[in-house]
Short mmCIF file of C-alpha atoms in Angstrom, two decimals:
data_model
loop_
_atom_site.label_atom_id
_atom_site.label_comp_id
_atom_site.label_asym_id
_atom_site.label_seq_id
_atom_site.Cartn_x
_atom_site.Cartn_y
_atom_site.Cartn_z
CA UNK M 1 -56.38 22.37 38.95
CA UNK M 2 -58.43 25.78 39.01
CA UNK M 3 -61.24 23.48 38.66
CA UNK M 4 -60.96 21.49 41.43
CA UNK M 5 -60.03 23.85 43.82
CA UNK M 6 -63.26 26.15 42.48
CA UNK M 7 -65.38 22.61 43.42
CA UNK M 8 -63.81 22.10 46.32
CA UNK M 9 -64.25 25.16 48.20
CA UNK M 10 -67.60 26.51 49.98
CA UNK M 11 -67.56 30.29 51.68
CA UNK M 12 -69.96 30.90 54.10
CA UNK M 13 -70.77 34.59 53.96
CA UNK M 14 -69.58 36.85 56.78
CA UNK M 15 -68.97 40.33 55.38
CA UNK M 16 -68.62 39.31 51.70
CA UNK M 17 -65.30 41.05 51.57
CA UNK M 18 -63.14 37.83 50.18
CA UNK M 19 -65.74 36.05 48.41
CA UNK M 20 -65.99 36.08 44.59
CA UNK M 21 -69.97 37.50 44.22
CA UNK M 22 -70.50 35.74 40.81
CA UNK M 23 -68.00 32.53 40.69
CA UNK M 24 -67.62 31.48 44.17
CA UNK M 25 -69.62 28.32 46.03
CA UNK M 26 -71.72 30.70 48.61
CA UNK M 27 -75.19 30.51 48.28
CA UNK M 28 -75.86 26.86 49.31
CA UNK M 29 -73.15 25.89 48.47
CA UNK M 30 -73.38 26.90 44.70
CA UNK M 31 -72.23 29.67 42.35
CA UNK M 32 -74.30 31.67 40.70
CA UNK M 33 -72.38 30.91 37.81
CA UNK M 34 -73.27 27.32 38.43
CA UNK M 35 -77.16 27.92 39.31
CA UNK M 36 -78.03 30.20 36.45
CA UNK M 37 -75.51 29.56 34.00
CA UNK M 38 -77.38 31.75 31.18
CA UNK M 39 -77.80 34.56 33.64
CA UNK M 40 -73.79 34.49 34.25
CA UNK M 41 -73.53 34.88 30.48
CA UNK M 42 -75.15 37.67 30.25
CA UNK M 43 -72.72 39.88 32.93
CA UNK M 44 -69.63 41.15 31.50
CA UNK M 45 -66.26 39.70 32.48
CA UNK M 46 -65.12 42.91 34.41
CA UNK M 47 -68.18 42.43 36.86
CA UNK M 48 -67.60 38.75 37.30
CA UNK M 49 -64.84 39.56 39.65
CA UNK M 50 -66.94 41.47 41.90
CA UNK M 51 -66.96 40.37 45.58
CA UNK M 52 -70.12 39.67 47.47
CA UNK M 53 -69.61 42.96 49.74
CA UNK M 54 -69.78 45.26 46.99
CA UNK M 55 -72.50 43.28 44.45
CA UNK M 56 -75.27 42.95 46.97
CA UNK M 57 -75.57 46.21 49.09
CA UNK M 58 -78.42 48.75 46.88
CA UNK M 59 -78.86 45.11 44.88
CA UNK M 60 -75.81 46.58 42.26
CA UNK M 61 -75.38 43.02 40.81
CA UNK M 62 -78.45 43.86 38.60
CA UNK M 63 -76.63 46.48 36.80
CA UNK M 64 -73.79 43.51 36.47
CA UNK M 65 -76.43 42.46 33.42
CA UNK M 66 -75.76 43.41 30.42
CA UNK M 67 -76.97 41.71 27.24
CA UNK M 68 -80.20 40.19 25.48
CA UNK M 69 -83.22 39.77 27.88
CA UNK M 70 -84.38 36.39 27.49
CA UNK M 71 -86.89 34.00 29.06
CA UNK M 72 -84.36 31.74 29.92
CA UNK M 73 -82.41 34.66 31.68
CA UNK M 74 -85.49 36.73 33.39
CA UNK M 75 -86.28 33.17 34.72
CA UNK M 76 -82.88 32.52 36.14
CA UNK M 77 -82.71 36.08 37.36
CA UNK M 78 -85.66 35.42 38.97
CA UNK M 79 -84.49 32.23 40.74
CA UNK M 80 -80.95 33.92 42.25
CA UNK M 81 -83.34 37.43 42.97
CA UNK M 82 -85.10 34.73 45.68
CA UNK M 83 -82.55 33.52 46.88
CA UNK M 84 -80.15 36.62 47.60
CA UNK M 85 -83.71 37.94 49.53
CA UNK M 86 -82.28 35.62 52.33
CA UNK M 87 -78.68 36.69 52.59
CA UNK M 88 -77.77 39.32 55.33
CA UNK M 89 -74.09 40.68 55.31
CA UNK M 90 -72.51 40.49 59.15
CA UNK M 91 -69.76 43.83 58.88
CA UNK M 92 -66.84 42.70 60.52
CA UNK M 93 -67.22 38.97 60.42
CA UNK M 94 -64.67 37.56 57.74
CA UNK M 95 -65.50 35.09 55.12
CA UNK M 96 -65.30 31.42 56.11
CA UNK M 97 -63.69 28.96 53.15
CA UNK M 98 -64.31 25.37 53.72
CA UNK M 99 -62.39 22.65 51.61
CA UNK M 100 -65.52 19.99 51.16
CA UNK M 101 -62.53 17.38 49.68
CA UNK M 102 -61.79 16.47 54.05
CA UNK M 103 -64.31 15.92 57.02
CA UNK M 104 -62.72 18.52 58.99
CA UNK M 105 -62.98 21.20 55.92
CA UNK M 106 -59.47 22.31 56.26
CA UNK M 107 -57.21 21.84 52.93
CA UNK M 108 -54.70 19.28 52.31
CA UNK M 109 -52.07 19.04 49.64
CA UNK M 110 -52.99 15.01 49.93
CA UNK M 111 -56.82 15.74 49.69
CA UNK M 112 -56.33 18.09 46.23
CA UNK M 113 -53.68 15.25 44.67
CA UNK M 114 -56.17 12.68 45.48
CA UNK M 115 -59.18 14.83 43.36
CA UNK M 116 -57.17 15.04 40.68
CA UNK M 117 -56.81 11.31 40.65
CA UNK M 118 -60.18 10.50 41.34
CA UNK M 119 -62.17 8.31 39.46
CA UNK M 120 -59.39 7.31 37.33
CA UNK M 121 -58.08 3.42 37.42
CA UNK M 122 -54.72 1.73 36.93
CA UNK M 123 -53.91 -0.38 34.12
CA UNK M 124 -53.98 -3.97 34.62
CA UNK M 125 -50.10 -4.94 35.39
CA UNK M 126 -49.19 -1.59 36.16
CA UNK M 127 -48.10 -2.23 39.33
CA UNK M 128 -46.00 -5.55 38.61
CA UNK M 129 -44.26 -4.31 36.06
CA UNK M 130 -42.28 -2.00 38.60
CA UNK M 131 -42.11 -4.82 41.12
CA UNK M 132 -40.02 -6.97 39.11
CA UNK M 133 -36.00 -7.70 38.89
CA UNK M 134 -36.07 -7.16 35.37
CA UNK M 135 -33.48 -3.83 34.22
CA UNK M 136 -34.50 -0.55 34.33
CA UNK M 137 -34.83 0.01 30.61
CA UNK M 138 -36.63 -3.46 30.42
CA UNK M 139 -39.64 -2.32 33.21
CA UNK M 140 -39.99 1.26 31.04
CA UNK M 141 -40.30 -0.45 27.66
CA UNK M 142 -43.57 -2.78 29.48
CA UNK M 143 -44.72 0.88 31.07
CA UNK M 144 -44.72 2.32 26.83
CA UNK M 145 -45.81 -0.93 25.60
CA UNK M 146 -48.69 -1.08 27.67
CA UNK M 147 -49.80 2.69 27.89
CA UNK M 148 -49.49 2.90 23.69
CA UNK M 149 -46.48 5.31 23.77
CA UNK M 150 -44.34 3.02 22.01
CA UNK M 151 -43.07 4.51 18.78
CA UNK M 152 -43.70 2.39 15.77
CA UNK M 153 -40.90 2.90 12.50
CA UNK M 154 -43.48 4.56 10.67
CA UNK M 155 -43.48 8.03 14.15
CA UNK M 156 -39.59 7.28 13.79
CA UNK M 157 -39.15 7.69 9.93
CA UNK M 158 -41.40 11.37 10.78
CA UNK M 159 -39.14 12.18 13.00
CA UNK M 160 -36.11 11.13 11.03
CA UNK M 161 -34.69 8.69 13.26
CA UNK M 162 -34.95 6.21 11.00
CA UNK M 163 -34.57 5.45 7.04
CA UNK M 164 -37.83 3.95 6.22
CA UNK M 165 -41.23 3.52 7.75
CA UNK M 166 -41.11 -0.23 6.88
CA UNK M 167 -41.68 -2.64 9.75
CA UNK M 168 -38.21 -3.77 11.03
CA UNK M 169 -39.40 -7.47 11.37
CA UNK M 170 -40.10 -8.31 7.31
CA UNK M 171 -39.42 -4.94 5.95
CA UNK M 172 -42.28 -5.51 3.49
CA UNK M 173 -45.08 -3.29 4.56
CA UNK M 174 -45.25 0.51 6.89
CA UNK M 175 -45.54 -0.44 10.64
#
């Protein structure tokens, strides 16, 4: 859920003073973590929790970097060094969070269930098997059947509910 909500949310810099310097969505609406993902390797997890107010006054997110000096990482350092050029602290002015999940930015509870859910599809039947007037017990036997939880004698004998792990129709051969 972490990740989600880390997705879902974009700061727009005011002062800096609630916004997460190295892990939150601020500079176009992406991390640094997420821009220059070697460069973010490279800074030690104590300074990853530095907020945006105290990283880029004097430029003190360079001393953040600790660790090998590659290509990879001058380059990326390079790239986010551009960028931050741009970005102008207003004192006083709080930071902004907008939830990108709704058209009017605001969270929902609804919106954040919904991401978590998203992409995902529904098993063929799913729905009609709770529709039904079969019992109870019948209804949640279809749900195990058709999601693969059923148990078969041979997860029953491991779990010693059972005597064998022979199938229970011709008790010839493990289930």
């Amino acid at each position: 859920m972490v990740a989600v909500f880390c997705a879902a949310t974009v700061s727009s810099i005011g002062s800096g003073e609630s916004t997460l310097f190295w892990t939150d969505n601020w500079i176009d609406g992406m991390s640094i973590r997420a821009m220059a993902p070697v460069l973010f390797g490279v800074v030690s997890a104590r300074r990853r929790k530095a907020l945006v107010c105290d990283a880029l006054p004097g430029r003190a997110w360079v001393r953040h970097i600790t660790g090998a000096f590659t290509v990879h990482m001058l380059t990326q350092f390079m790239q986010v060094w551009r960028r931050l050029q741009q970005v102008q602290l207003v004192p006083r002015v709080p930071d902004v969070f907008r939830w990108r999940l709704t058209a009017d930015g605001s969270y929902s509870a609804a919106s954040a269930y919904g991401a978590m859910f998203f992409g995902s599809s529904r098993p063929l039947g799913a729905k009609e098997i709770w529709k039904t007037s079969a019992p109870q017990r019948v209804r949640f036997f279809f749900w195990l059947v058709m999601h693969g939880r059923c148990w078969t004698a041979e997860r029953r004998f491991r779990h010693g509910l059972q005597d064998s792990c022979n199938c229970v129709c011709c008790d010839q051969a493990p289930e």
